[in-house]
Each structure stands twice: as C-alpha cells, then as structure tokens.
CSV table of C-alpha atoms in Angstrom, one decimal:
chain,number,residue,atom,x,y,z
A,935,MET,CA,313.5,245.6,71.1
A,936,SER,CA,311.9,247.6,68.7
A,937,LEU,CA,310.6,249.8,70.9
A,938,PHE,CA,314.4,250.6,72.1
A,939,ARG,CA,315.4,251.0,68.5
A,940,ILE,CA,318.4,249.2,68.9
A,941,ARG,CA,319.2,248.5,65.5
A,942,GLU,CA,318.4,252.0,64.1
A,943,THR,CA,320.8,253.5,67.1
A,944,GLY,CA,323.9,250.6,65.7
A,945,THR,CA,323.9,249.4,69.4
A,946,THR,CA,323.4,246.1,70.8
A,947,PHE,CA,321.8,244.0,73.3
A,948,MET,CA,324.5,243.4,75.2
A,949,THR,CA,326.4,247.0,75.3
A,950,GLU,CA,323.1,248.6,76.0
A,951,VAL,CA,323.3,245.9,79.1
A,952,LEU,CA,326.7,246.8,79.9
A,953,ALA,CA,325.8,250.6,79.8
A,954,GLY,CA,323.1,250.2,82.1
A,955,ILE,CA,325.2,248.4,84.5
A,956,THR,CA,327.9,251.2,84.3
A,957,THR,CA,325.5,254.0,84.8
A,958,PHE,CA,324.0,252.1,87.7
A,959,VAL,CA,327.1,251.2,89.4
A,960,THR,CA,328.9,255.0,89.1
A,961,MET,CA,325.8,256.7,90.5
A,962,SER,CA,324.9,254.1,93.0
A,963,TYR,CA,326.1,256.3,95.5
A,964,ILE,CA,323.2,258.1,95.8
A,965,ILE,CA,321.2,254.9,97.5
A,966,PHE,CA,323.2,255.8,100.7
A,967,VAL,CA,324.1,259.6,100.4
A,968,ASN,CA,320.7,260.8,99.6
A,969,PRO,CA,319.8,259.3,102.8
A,970,ASN,CA,322.2,260.8,105.0
A,971,ILE,CA,321.7,264.0,103.7
A,972,LEU,CA,318.0,264.4,104.0
A,973,SER,CA,317.9,261.7,107.2
A,974,SER,CA,319.6,264.8,109.4
A,975,THR,CA,315.6,266.4,109.2
A,976,GLY,CA,314.3,263.8,111.0
A,977,MET,CA,313.5,261.2,108.2
A,978,ASP,CA,313.5,257.5,108.9
A,979,PHE,CA,317.0,256.6,107.2
A,980,ASN,CA,316.2,253.1,106.3
A,981,ALA,CA,312.9,254.1,104.9
A,982,LEU,CA,314.7,256.5,102.5
A,983,VAL,CA,317.4,253.7,101.5
A,984,VAL,CA,314.5,252.0,99.8
A,985,VAL,CA,312.8,255.1,98.6
A,986,THR,CA,315.6,256.5,97.2
A,987,CYS,CA,315.6,253.1,95.0
A,988,LEU,CA,312.2,253.3,94.1
A,989,ALA,CA,311.9,257.0,93.0
A,990,SER,CA,315.4,256.4,91.0
A,991,ALA,CA,313.7,252.9,89.9
A,992,LEU,CA,310.6,254.9,88.3
A,993,GLY,CA,312.1,258.1,86.9
A,994,THR,CA,314.7,256.0,84.9
A,995,PHE,CA,312.1,253.7,83.4
A,996,LEU,CA,309.9,256.3,82.7
A,997,MET,CA,312.4,257.6,81.0
A,998,ALA,CA,312.8,254.8,78.7
A,999,ILE,CA,309.6,254.3,78.1
A,1000,LEU,CA,308.6,257.9,77.2
A,1001,ALA,CA,311.2,259.8,75.5
A,1002,ASP,CA,313.5,256.1,74.9
A,1003,TYR,CA,317.1,257.7,76.3
A,1004,PRO,CA,320.1,255.9,78.0
A,1005,ILE,CA,319.4,258.4,80.9
A,1006,ALA,CA,319.0,257.6,84.6
A,1007,LEU,CA,317.1,259.4,87.1
A,1008,ALA,CA,317.6,259.7,91.2
A,1009,PRO,CA,317.2,262.0,93.8
A,1010,GLY,CA,319.4,265.1,92.7
A,1011,MET,CA,322.5,266.0,94.5
A,1012,GLY,CA,322.2,269.6,95.6
A,1013,LEU,CA,318.9,269.8,95.5
A,1014,ASN,CA,318.7,267.4,98.8
A,1015,ALA,CA,320.8,269.8,100.3
A,1016,PHE,CA,318.7,272.3,99.6
A,1017,PHE,CA,315.9,270.6,100.8
A,1018,ALA,CA,317.6,269.5,103.9
A,1019,PHE,CA,319.9,272.3,104.9
A,1020,GLY,CA,318.5,275.1,102.9
A,1021,VAL,CA,314.6,274.6,103.9
A,1022,VAL,CA,314.2,272.2,106.6
A,1023,LEU,CA,317.0,273.4,109.3
A,1024,ASN,CA,317.2,276.8,108.6
A,1025,MET,CA,314.1,278.0,107.4
A,1026,LYS,CA,310.8,279.9,109.0
A,1027,ILE,CA,308.1,281.2,107.8
A,1028,ASN,CA,306.1,282.9,110.3
A,1029,GLY,CA,308.6,282.3,113.2
A,1030,ALA,CA,307.7,278.5,112.9
A,1031,PRO,CA,310.6,276.3,111.2
A,1032,VAL,CA,309.6,274.4,108.0
A,1033,THR,CA,308.9,270.6,108.5
A,1034,TRP,CA,310.1,267.6,106.0
A,1035,GLN,CA,306.8,267.1,105.4
A,1036,MET,CA,306.2,270.9,104.4
A,1037,ALA,CA,309.3,270.6,102.1
A,1038,LEU,CA,308.0,267.4,100.6
A,1039,ALA,CA,304.9,269.8,99.5
A,1040,ALA,CA,307.0,272.5,98.0
A,1041,VAL,CA,308.6,269.6,95.9
A,1042,PHE,CA,305.5,267.7,94.8
A,1043,ILE,CA,304.4,271.2,93.8
A,1044,GLU,CA,306.9,271.7,91.9
A,1045,GLY,CA,307.0,268.6,89.8
A,1046,ALA,CA,303.3,269.3,89.1
A,1047,ILE,CA,303.9,272.8,87.9
A,1048,PHE,CA,306.9,271.2,85.5
A,1049,ALA,CA,304.0,268.8,84.1
A,1050,VAL,CA,301.4,271.4,83.3
A,1051,LEU,CA,304.7,273.4,81.8
A,1052,THR,CA,305.8,269.9,79.5
A,1053,LEU,CA,302.4,269.4,78.7
A,1054,THR,CA,301.9,272.9,77.2
A,1055,SER,CA,305.3,272.7,75.2
A,1056,ILE,CA,307.1,275.6,76.9
A,1057,ARG,CA,309.9,273.6,78.5
A,1058,GLU,CA,310.6,271.9,75.2
A,1059,ALA,CA,310.6,275.4,73.4
A,1060,ILE,CA,312.9,276.9,75.9
A,1061,MET,CA,315.1,273.7,75.6
A,1062,ASN,CA,315.4,274.2,72.1
A,1063,SER,CA,314.9,277.8,71.6
A,1064,ILE,CA,318.9,277.4,73.3
A,1065,PRO,CA,321.5,277.9,70.3
A,1066,LYS,CA,323.7,274.7,69.5
A,1067,SER,CA,326.9,276.4,70.3
A,1068,LEU,CA,325.8,276.8,73.5
A,1069,LYS,CA,324.4,273.7,73.7
A,1070,ILE,CA,327.6,272.5,73.0
A,1071,GLY,CA,329.4,274.4,75.4
A,1072,ILE,CA,326.8,272.9,78.0
A,1073,SER,CA,328.0,269.4,77.0
A,1074,ALA,CA,332.0,270.2,77.4
A,1075,GLY,CA,330.9,272.2,80.5
A,1076,ILE,CA,329.2,269.5,82.1
A,1077,GLY,CA,332.0,267.1,81.3
A,1078,LEU,CA,334.7,269.1,83.1
A,1079,PHE,CA,332.2,269.5,85.9
A,1080,ILE,CA,332.0,265.4,85.8
A,1081,ALA,CA,335.6,265.4,85.6
A,1082,PHE,CA,336.5,267.8,88.6
A,1083,ILE,CA,334.1,265.8,90.6
A,1084,GLY,CA,335.9,262.5,89.8
A,1085,LEU,CA,339.3,264.2,91.0
A,1086,GLN,CA,337.9,265.5,94.0
A,1087,SER,CA,336.5,261.8,94.7
A,1088,ALA,CA,340.2,260.5,94.0
A,1089,GLY,CA,341.5,262.6,96.2
A,1090,ILE,CA,343.8,264.6,93.7
A,1091,VAL,CA,342.5,267.9,93.7
A,1092,VAL,CA,341.6,268.6,97.2
A,1093,ASN,CA,341.5,272.0,99.0
A,1094,ASN,CA,344.0,274.4,99.3
A,1095,ASP,CA,343.5,277.9,101.7
A,1096,ALA,CA,346.1,279.5,99.7
A,1097,THR,CA,345.1,278.5,96.1
A,1098,LEU,CA,341.6,277.7,96.6
A,1099,LEU,CA,342.5,274.2,95.3
A,1100,GLY,CA,346.0,271.9,95.2
A,1101,LEU,CA,347.0,268.2,94.7
A,1102,GLY,CA,346.4,266.1,97.0
A,1103,GLN,CA,349.0,263.9,99.4
A,1104,LEU,CA,350.0,260.8,97.4
A,1105,ARG,CA,352.5,259.6,99.9
A,1106,ASN,CA,350.4,256.9,102.0
A,1107,ASN,CA,347.4,257.7,100.3
A,1108,VAL,CA,346.5,254.0,99.1
A,1109,PRO,CA,342.6,255.1,98.0
A,1110,MET,CA,344.2,258.0,95.9
A,1111,MET,CA,347.0,255.4,94.6
A,1112,LEU,CA,344.2,252.8,93.9
A,1113,SER,CA,342.2,255.9,92.1
A,1114,MET,CA,344.8,256.8,90.0
A,1115,LEU,CA,345.4,252.7,89.1
A,1116,GLY,CA,341.6,252.7,87.8
A,1117,LEU,CA,342.2,255.6,86.3
A,1118,PHE,CA,345.3,254.3,84.3
A,1119,ILE,CA,343.2,250.8,83.4
A,1120,MET,CA,340.3,252.6,82.0
A,1121,ALA,CA,342.0,255.0,80.1
A,1122,VAL,CA,344.0,252.0,78.6
A,1123,LEU,CA,340.8,249.7,78.2
A,1124,THR,CA,338.9,252.5,76.6
A,1125,ALA,CA,341.8,253.6,73.7
A,1126,TRP,CA,342.0,249.5,73.3
A,1127,ASN,CA,338.0,249.9,72.6
A,1128,VAL,CA,337.6,247.1,75.5
A,1129,LYS,CA,333.3,246.6,75.8
A,1130,GLY,CA,333.1,247.7,79.5
A,1131,ALA,CA,335.7,249.1,80.2
A,1132,LEU,CA,334.7,251.5,83.0
A,1133,LEU,CA,332.8,249.0,84.4
A,1134,LEU,CA,336.3,246.8,84.8
A,1135,GLY,CA,338.2,249.3,86.3
A,1136,ILE,CA,335.3,249.9,89.1
A,1137,ILE,CA,335.1,245.9,90.0
A,1138,ILE,CA,338.8,246.0,89.9
A,1139,VAL,CA,339.5,248.7,92.0
A,1140,THR,CA,337.2,247.3,94.2
A,1141,GLY,CA,338.2,244.2,94.5
A,1142,ILE,CA,341.6,245.5,95.4
A,1143,ALA,CA,340.5,247.7,98.6
A,1144,ALA,CA,338.6,244.7,99.3
A,1145,ALA,CA,341.5,242.2,99.1
A,1146,LEU,CA,343.7,245.2,101.3
A,1147,GLY,CA,340.6,245.5,103.7
A,1148,LEU,CA,339.9,249.1,102.9
A,1149,VAL,CA,336.0,248.1,102.1
A,1150,GLN,CA,334.4,245.5,104.3
A,1151,VAL,CA,333.0,242.5,102.4
A,1152,PRO,CA,329.5,242.1,104.1
A,1153,GLU,CA,328.9,238.8,105.6
A,1154,ASN,CA,325.0,239.2,104.2
A,1155,PHE,CA,324.8,239.9,100.8
A,1156,VAL,CA,321.0,239.9,100.4
A,1157,SER,CA,318.9,242.0,103.0
A,1158,GLU,CA,315.0,242.4,103.8
A,1159,PRO,CA,314.2,245.6,102.8
A,1160,PRO,CA,312.6,248.8,105.6
A,1161,SER,CA,309.3,249.8,105.3
A,1162,ILE,CA,308.6,253.0,103.7
A,1163,MET,CA,305.2,253.7,105.6
A,1164,PRO,CA,306.9,256.5,107.9
A,1165,LEU,CA,307.8,258.7,104.8
A,1166,VAL,CA,304.9,257.7,101.8
A,1167,GLY,CA,302.1,260.2,101.5
A,1168,GLN,CA,303.6,262.3,104.4
A,1169,LEU,CA,303.2,265.5,102.4
A,1170,ASP,CA,302.0,268.6,104.5
A,1171,PHE,CA,300.3,271.5,102.3
A,1172,SER,CA,299.8,274.1,105.2
A,1173,LEU,CA,302.0,276.8,104.3
A,1174,ILE,CA,300.3,276.9,100.5
A,1175,LYS,CA,299.1,280.4,101.5
A,1176,GLU,CA,302.2,282.0,102.4
A,1177,PRO,CA,304.1,283.5,100.2
A,1178,GLU,CA,307.7,282.4,101.7
A,1179,PHE,CA,306.6,278.8,100.7
A,1180,TRP,CA,306.5,279.8,97.2
A,1181,ILE,CA,309.9,281.2,97.2
A,1182,VAL,CA,310.7,277.7,98.4
A,1183,VAL,CA,308.9,275.9,95.5
A,1184,PHE,CA,310.3,278.5,92.7
A,1185,THR,CA,314.0,277.5,94.2
A,1186,PHE,CA,313.5,274.0,93.6
A,1187,PHE,CA,311.9,274.7,90.2
A,1188,PHE,CA,314.6,276.8,88.8
A,1189,VAL,CA,317.6,274.3,90.0
A,1190,ASP,CA,315.8,271.4,89.0
A,1191,PHE,CA,314.7,272.7,85.6
A,1192,PHE,CA,318.3,274.3,84.6
A,1193,ASP,CA,319.8,271.1,85.8
A,1194,THR,CA,317.6,268.9,83.7
A,1195,LEU,CA,317.9,271.0,80.7
A,1196,GLY,CA,321.8,270.9,81.1
A,1197,THR,CA,322.0,267.1,81.7
A,1198,LEU,CA,319.9,266.1,78.7
A,1199,VAL,CA,321.5,268.7,75.9
A,1200,GLY,CA,325.3,267.6,77.3
A,1201,VAL,CA,324.6,263.8,77.5
A,1202,CYS,CA,322.1,263.6,74.1
A,1203,ASN,CA,324.4,265.7,72.5
A,1204,ARG,CA,327.6,263.8,73.6
A,1205,SER,CA,325.9,260.6,72.1
A,1206,GLY,CA,324.6,261.6,69.1
A,1207,LEU,CA,321.0,262.1,69.7
A,1208,LEU,CA,320.0,265.6,69.1
A,1209,ASP,CA,319.0,266.3,65.7
A,1210,GLU,CA,320.5,268.8,62.6
A,1211,ASN,CA,319.4,271.3,64.3
A,1212,GLY,CA,320.5,270.7,67.7
A,1213,ASN,CA,317.3,270.3,69.2
A,1214,LEU,CA,316.1,267.3,71.5
A,1215,PRO,CA,313.9,265.1,69.7
A,1216,ARG,CA,311.6,263.8,71.6
A,1217,ALA,CA,312.0,266.2,74.6
A,1218,LYS,CA,308.9,266.0,75.9
A,1219,GLY,CA,308.7,262.4,76.8
A,1220,ALA,CA,311.9,263.0,78.6
A,1221,LEU,CA,310.5,266.2,80.2
A,1222,MET,CA,307.8,264.7,81.8
A,1223,ALA,CA,309.0,261.8,82.9
A,1224,ASP,CA,310.9,264.1,85.0
A,1225,ALA,CA,308.0,265.9,86.5
A,1226,ILE,CA,306.5,262.6,87.1
A,1227,ALA,CA,309.1,261.5,89.1
A,1228,THR,CA,309.7,264.3,91.2
A,1229,MET,CA,305.8,264.3,91.7
A,1230,ALA,CA,305.8,260.5,93.0
A,1231,GLY,CA,309.2,261.0,94.7
A,1232,ALA,CA,307.3,263.5,97.0
A,1233,ALA,CA,304.7,261.6,97.3
A,1234,MET,CA,306.9,258.6,98.7
A,1235,GLY,CA,309.2,260.7,100.8
A,1236,THR,CA,312.3,262.2,98.5
A,1237,SER,CA,313.4,265.6,97.6
A,1238,THR,CA,313.1,266.1,93.4
A,1239,VAL,CA,314.1,263.5,91.5
A,1240,THR,CA,316.0,264.6,88.6
A,1241,SER,CA,317.9,263.4,85.3
A,1242,TYR,CA,321.6,262.3,86.4
A,1243,VAL,CA,325.0,263.4,84.8
A,1244,GLU,CA,326.8,260.4,85.6
A,1245,SER,CA,324.1,258.5,82.6
A,1246,SER,CA,327.4,260.0,80.7
A,1247,SER,CA,329.3,256.9,82.2
A,1248,GLY,CA,326.7,254.6,80.4
A,1249,VAL,CA,326.6,256.7,77.1
A,1250,ALA,CA,330.1,256.9,77.2
A,1251,GLN,CA,330.3,252.8,76.9
A,1252,GLY,CA,327.8,252.5,73.9
A,1253,GLY,CA,324.5,253.3,75.6
A,1254,ARG,CA,322.2,254.8,73.0
A,1255,THR,CA,318.6,254.0,73.9
A,1256,GLY,CA,316.4,253.2,76.8
A,1257,LEU,CA,317.3,249.6,77.2
A,1258,THR,CA,320.3,251.1,78.7
A,1259,ALA,CA,317.5,252.9,81.5
A,1260,ILE,CA,315.6,249.9,81.7
A,1261,VAL,CA,318.3,247.7,83.1
A,1262,THR,CA,319.8,250.8,85.2
A,1263,ALA,CA,316.0,250.9,86.7
A,1264,LEU,CA,316.0,247.2,87.2
A,1265,LEU,CA,319.2,247.2,89.4
A,1266,PHE,CA,318.1,250.2,91.2
A,1267,VAL,CA,314.9,247.8,92.1
A,1268,GLY,CA,317.4,244.9,93.0
A,1269,ALA,CA,319.7,247.1,94.8
A,1270,ILE,CA,316.9,247.5,97.6
A,1271,PHE,CA,317.5,243.5,98.6
A,1272,PHE,CA,321.2,243.6,98.3
A,1273,THR,CA,322.0,247.4,99.8
A,1274,PRO,CA,324.8,245.1,101.4
A,1275,VAL,CA,326.9,244.5,98.5
A,1276,VAL,CA,326.4,248.1,96.6
A,1277,GLY,CA,327.2,249.5,99.3
A,1278,ILE,CA,331.0,248.5,99.3
A,1279,VAL,CA,331.9,250.3,96.0
A,1280,PRO,CA,333.8,253.0,97.6
A,1281,ALA,CA,333.7,256.6,95.7
A,1282,TYR,CA,337.4,256.3,94.6
A,1283,ALA,CA,336.7,253.4,92.6
A,1284,THR,CA,333.8,255.1,91.0
A,1285,ALA,CA,335.8,258.7,90.5
A,1286,PRO,CA,337.9,257.6,87.6
A,1287,ALA,CA,334.8,256.7,85.7
A,1288,LEU,CA,333.9,260.4,85.7
A,1289,ILE,CA,336.8,261.6,84.6
A,1290,ILE,CA,337.2,259.2,81.8
A,1291,VAL,CA,333.4,260.4,81.1
A,1292,GLY,CA,334.1,264.2,81.2
A,1293,ILE,CA,337.1,263.9,79.0
A,1294,TYR,CA,334.8,262.2,76.8
A,1295,MET,CA,331.6,265.0,76.9
A,1296,MET,CA,334.6,267.9,76.7
A,1297,MET,CA,335.2,266.5,73.3
A,1298,SER,CA,332.2,268.4,71.8
A,1299,LEU,CA,334.3,271.4,72.0
A,1300,ARG,CA,335.5,270.3,68.6
A,1301,ASP,CA,332.1,270.8,67.2
A,1302,LEU,CA,332.6,275.1,68.1
A,1303,ASN,CA,332.8,277.5,65.4
A,1304,TYR,CA,336.0,279.1,66.5
A,1305,ASP,CA,336.1,282.0,63.8
A,1306,ASP,CA,332.6,283.0,65.6
A,1307,TRP,CA,333.2,285.0,68.7
A,1308,THR,CA,329.8,285.8,69.5
A,1309,GLU,CA,329.0,281.9,69.4
A,1310,LEU,CA,332.5,281.0,70.9
A,1311,ILE,CA,332.7,283.1,74.0
A,1312,PRO,CA,329.6,282.6,75.6
A,1313,SER,CA,329.9,278.8,75.2
A,1314,ILE,CA,333.3,279.0,76.8
A,1315,VAL,CA,332.1,281.0,79.5
A,1316,GLY,CA,329.4,278.3,79.9
A,1317,PHE,CA,332.1,275.7,80.1
A,1318,PHE,CA,334.3,276.6,82.8
A,1319,MET,CA,331.4,278.7,85.2
A,1320,MET,CA,329.7,274.8,85.6
A,1321,PRO,CA,332.5,273.5,87.8
A,1322,LEU,CA,334.1,276.8,88.9
A,1323,ALA,CA,330.6,277.7,90.7
A,1324,TYR,CA,330.1,274.1,91.4
A,1325,SER,CA,326.4,274.6,89.4
A,1326,ILE,CA,325.4,273.5,86.2
A,1327,ALA,CA,322.6,276.0,86.2
A,1328,VAL,CA,324.8,279.0,87.2
A,1329,GLY,CA,326.4,277.9,84.2
A,1330,ILE,CA,324.0,277.8,81.9
A,1331,GLU,CA,322.8,281.4,83.5
A,1332,PHE,CA,326.8,283.1,82.2
A,1333,ALA,CA,326.3,281.5,79.0
A,1334,ILE,CA,322.7,283.0,78.2
A,1335,VAL,CA,323.4,286.1,79.7
A,1336,PHE,CA,326.6,286.3,77.5
A,1337,TYR,CA,324.8,285.3,74.3
A,1338,VAL,CA,322.4,287.9,74.6
A,1339,ALA,CA,324.7,290.8,75.4
A,1340,ILE,CA,327.3,289.8,73.1
A,1341,LYS,CA,324.8,289.4,70.1
A,1342,LEU,CA,323.2,292.8,71.2
A,1343,LEU,CA,325.9,294.7,70.7
A,1344,THR,CA,327.6,293.4,68.1
A,1345,GLY,CA,324.5,293.9,65.8
A,1346,LYS,CA,323.1,290.5,65.5
A,1347,VAL,CA,320.0,290.9,66.9
A,1348,LYS,CA,318.3,287.9,64.5
A,1349,ASP,CA,320.4,285.5,66.1
A,1350,ILE,CA,318.4,286.2,69.5
A,1351,SER,CA,315.0,284.8,70.1
A,1352,PHE,CA,312.9,286.3,72.5
A,1353,LEU,CA,312.8,283.3,74.9
A,1354,MET,CA,316.9,283.8,75.2
A,1355,VAL,CA,315.9,287.5,75.6
A,1356,ALA,CA,313.4,286.7,78.3
A,1357,LEU,CA,315.7,283.7,80.3
A,1358,SER,CA,318.7,287.0,80.5
A,1359,VAL,CA,316.5,289.1,82.1
A,1360,LEU,CA,314.9,286.5,84.5
A,1361,PHE,CA,319.2,285.6,85.5
A,1362,ILE,CA,319.8,289.1,85.7
A,1363,ALA,CA,317.0,290.1,88.1
A,1364,LYS,CA,317.3,286.4,90.0
A,1365,GLU,CA,321.1,287.2,90.7
A,1366,LEU,CA,320.6,291.0,91.8
A,1367,LEU,CA,317.3,290.0,93.6
A,1368,ALA,CA,319.4,287.3,95.3
C-alpha cells in the first residue's frame, strides 16, 4: 500500500475502500445515462453500456496509478450531449451529416492534443497559473453546482416559468420525500462522524424504494455482458481536412480542458491535496490520465472521458489516495456483469449525497481573503456563475476575466501572469465570436 501513501495521508485501508464505493454509487448513473444519450446517434446501446464501464474503469485506474488521486473518470455529461445532439444529429459539413464515427475521430484527436500539451507541461502551467483565491472560488462553485444538481435530482428544486426556479410539490411526491429523508439521514450520520454515511444513506433510501415498489428488483443479479465490437475501432478521419471539423475538435477540447481543470482543483483543494502555494502536485500524471482515457474511450466507442465532480462524495468520506480510485475502477469493471443491480439505485437516492458533498466543498469559502476585493469578487463571480450558467467551464471563464480586469484597473498588474491575460483574451474572443 506504500504506492498510495496510506499512512502519509492519515487515512486507512477501510476508509479508502468505503470512499471508492461511495464514489462509484454516486456516479454509477453514467452507466445508463451515457448509453441513453449516445444511442440516439445510432450507436449500439448494449455495447455502449459495456464501453462506458470499461472507459470509466481505465481512466480511473490511470488516475490512481499516474497521480495517486481519489478521483474517478467517466464519459463526461454535457460532452456526451454535445457529441450526440450538437454534432451528430444537428451538424453538417459540406452539406453532409456528421456520423458518430466522425465525431469519435474528433474526440480522439482532442485527446491526442491534450496528451501533447501535457507532455510539454502547458496544461500544468495553465493550471498552476490560476491564483489560489480563484481555486478556492472554483472549488466552492463546483460545490454549489453539485448541490444544485442534487436538489434538481431530488425534485426539491424544479422549473418555474415565472421565476425560473421553484420548490417542488411535496404532497404525494414519494420520491421527493425519500430524497429528503436520505438527506436527513446522511446529515445526521455525517454529524456523528459515521464512516460511510453517504453510502449508508443511499442504501437505505434504495431499500425503502424497493420495499415500496418504486424500483423494480431484478430477477437476475448477474448478466452476461454484450459484445463491444459494433463500436470498437470505428473512428472515421475522412473530415480531418475540413475547417468545420476542427471547430468540433476545439469545442471538445475547450470544454474538456476547463471542466477537468475545475474538477481537479476543486476536489483536491477541498481534500487538502494542493500544496502550500495552491498548486496541484502530480498534476502532469492526472492530466495524462485524462488524455489517455479520452483517446482510449474514443477508440472503444464513447465520447470524451473526463474527471468527475462526483469524486467529491468519496473525498467527503475520507478518500485521499489512489486506492479510492482503484476501488471505484474495479467496481466499474464488476458493473459490466451486475448491471441489473447497479440499475436499481434511483436518482433520488444519490441526490442527497450530492447535496451533502456540495455543502462540504462550499466550506472552502472560509479560506478566502475577505479584505481584498480584487481577490474576493472574481472568486465569488466564478462561484455563482457555475450553477447559474450550468457549466464549470463558464464559471472559470468569468472568474479569470474578472480577476484580470479588476487587477488591471486597480493597478495590481504584478498579480497577473501572462497566461491569465492570454486566457482572458481567449475567453472574451470565444464569447464574442460564438
């Protein structure tokens, strides 16, 4: 276990195992959501279930070995929707529709670009150029974003045409009641410092849902995995000379880059894994795991593989090393054979865990310097823009642009790095030309 620095980080084997299980259960929805989204393009659903598990397991395993971080990877939400609905179903190049095979080629090239930038330390330099105050705001913003997603999944916060958002209807809404019960259970167990509090809450709510007949208990808990051959090696690079194709590549690249950056910084900041300067140790290994997983995922037949904010659920349970990720990776492999069991965990059972994790991550706001407005305002802008824009990447954009602008206008030029200025110009140009 010396590989994972168990003693050095002050954790235990059992804590890491529980953390890995919690992370898996919290993000296991991707096993079915990703195939549902991507199969709309004509890709084989059953093969996608297996590929999603394999790509997630590989990326998470690489994160454990190359970076020793308790962070799991899987095909990214948002990125898979852009793949299916933004590219394959609605985009044409030279008058012809883009096939899913062509979109996979774009994902593969994006991953290759990531790998090159990581080897040249450019990605690491960008990550470490972000000031500590913004990293705190990003971490807390991801927390607010996660909590918001959890409130939505629980049905507590719903759409309201008059006010955009509103409170869900509690009366006769058993799933919402169970979600609130789960939140209460997790909160009390967490307050009592019970190990595995989030996992216990998820299991209890799922058990009650099964007893009430809200979820269907499968007749068979083990199933033979379907073949992945309809998807493996289906990349089509025939559009590589077309300018529009590279717009697709850049979009995948941009969103993946800053989603990954935000997730790594946010999760590692809250778990105390950043160094005294607010930088991410072993960043190159973490970023390389992301790049390799994206290329391998595209070759197997899925959209961009990226770091998952749900990893914070495992961190909240005490996960601090790559052993947490190893456990999560093994469970993804096992899920290939136990998809009926994984599939019975409803969204309203995992939603309370996301809310608790969000609260946990928002605690980092106490580390901000509230006496320096040039540090405080950009951090808070990034904090609330993530959930309001429903995008980690957009939150980072606003935080960086505000930071550079306020520092320039208050004469604190020395606080700004060249990379921060370059990123600000890039973000402004992107929004103006979009």
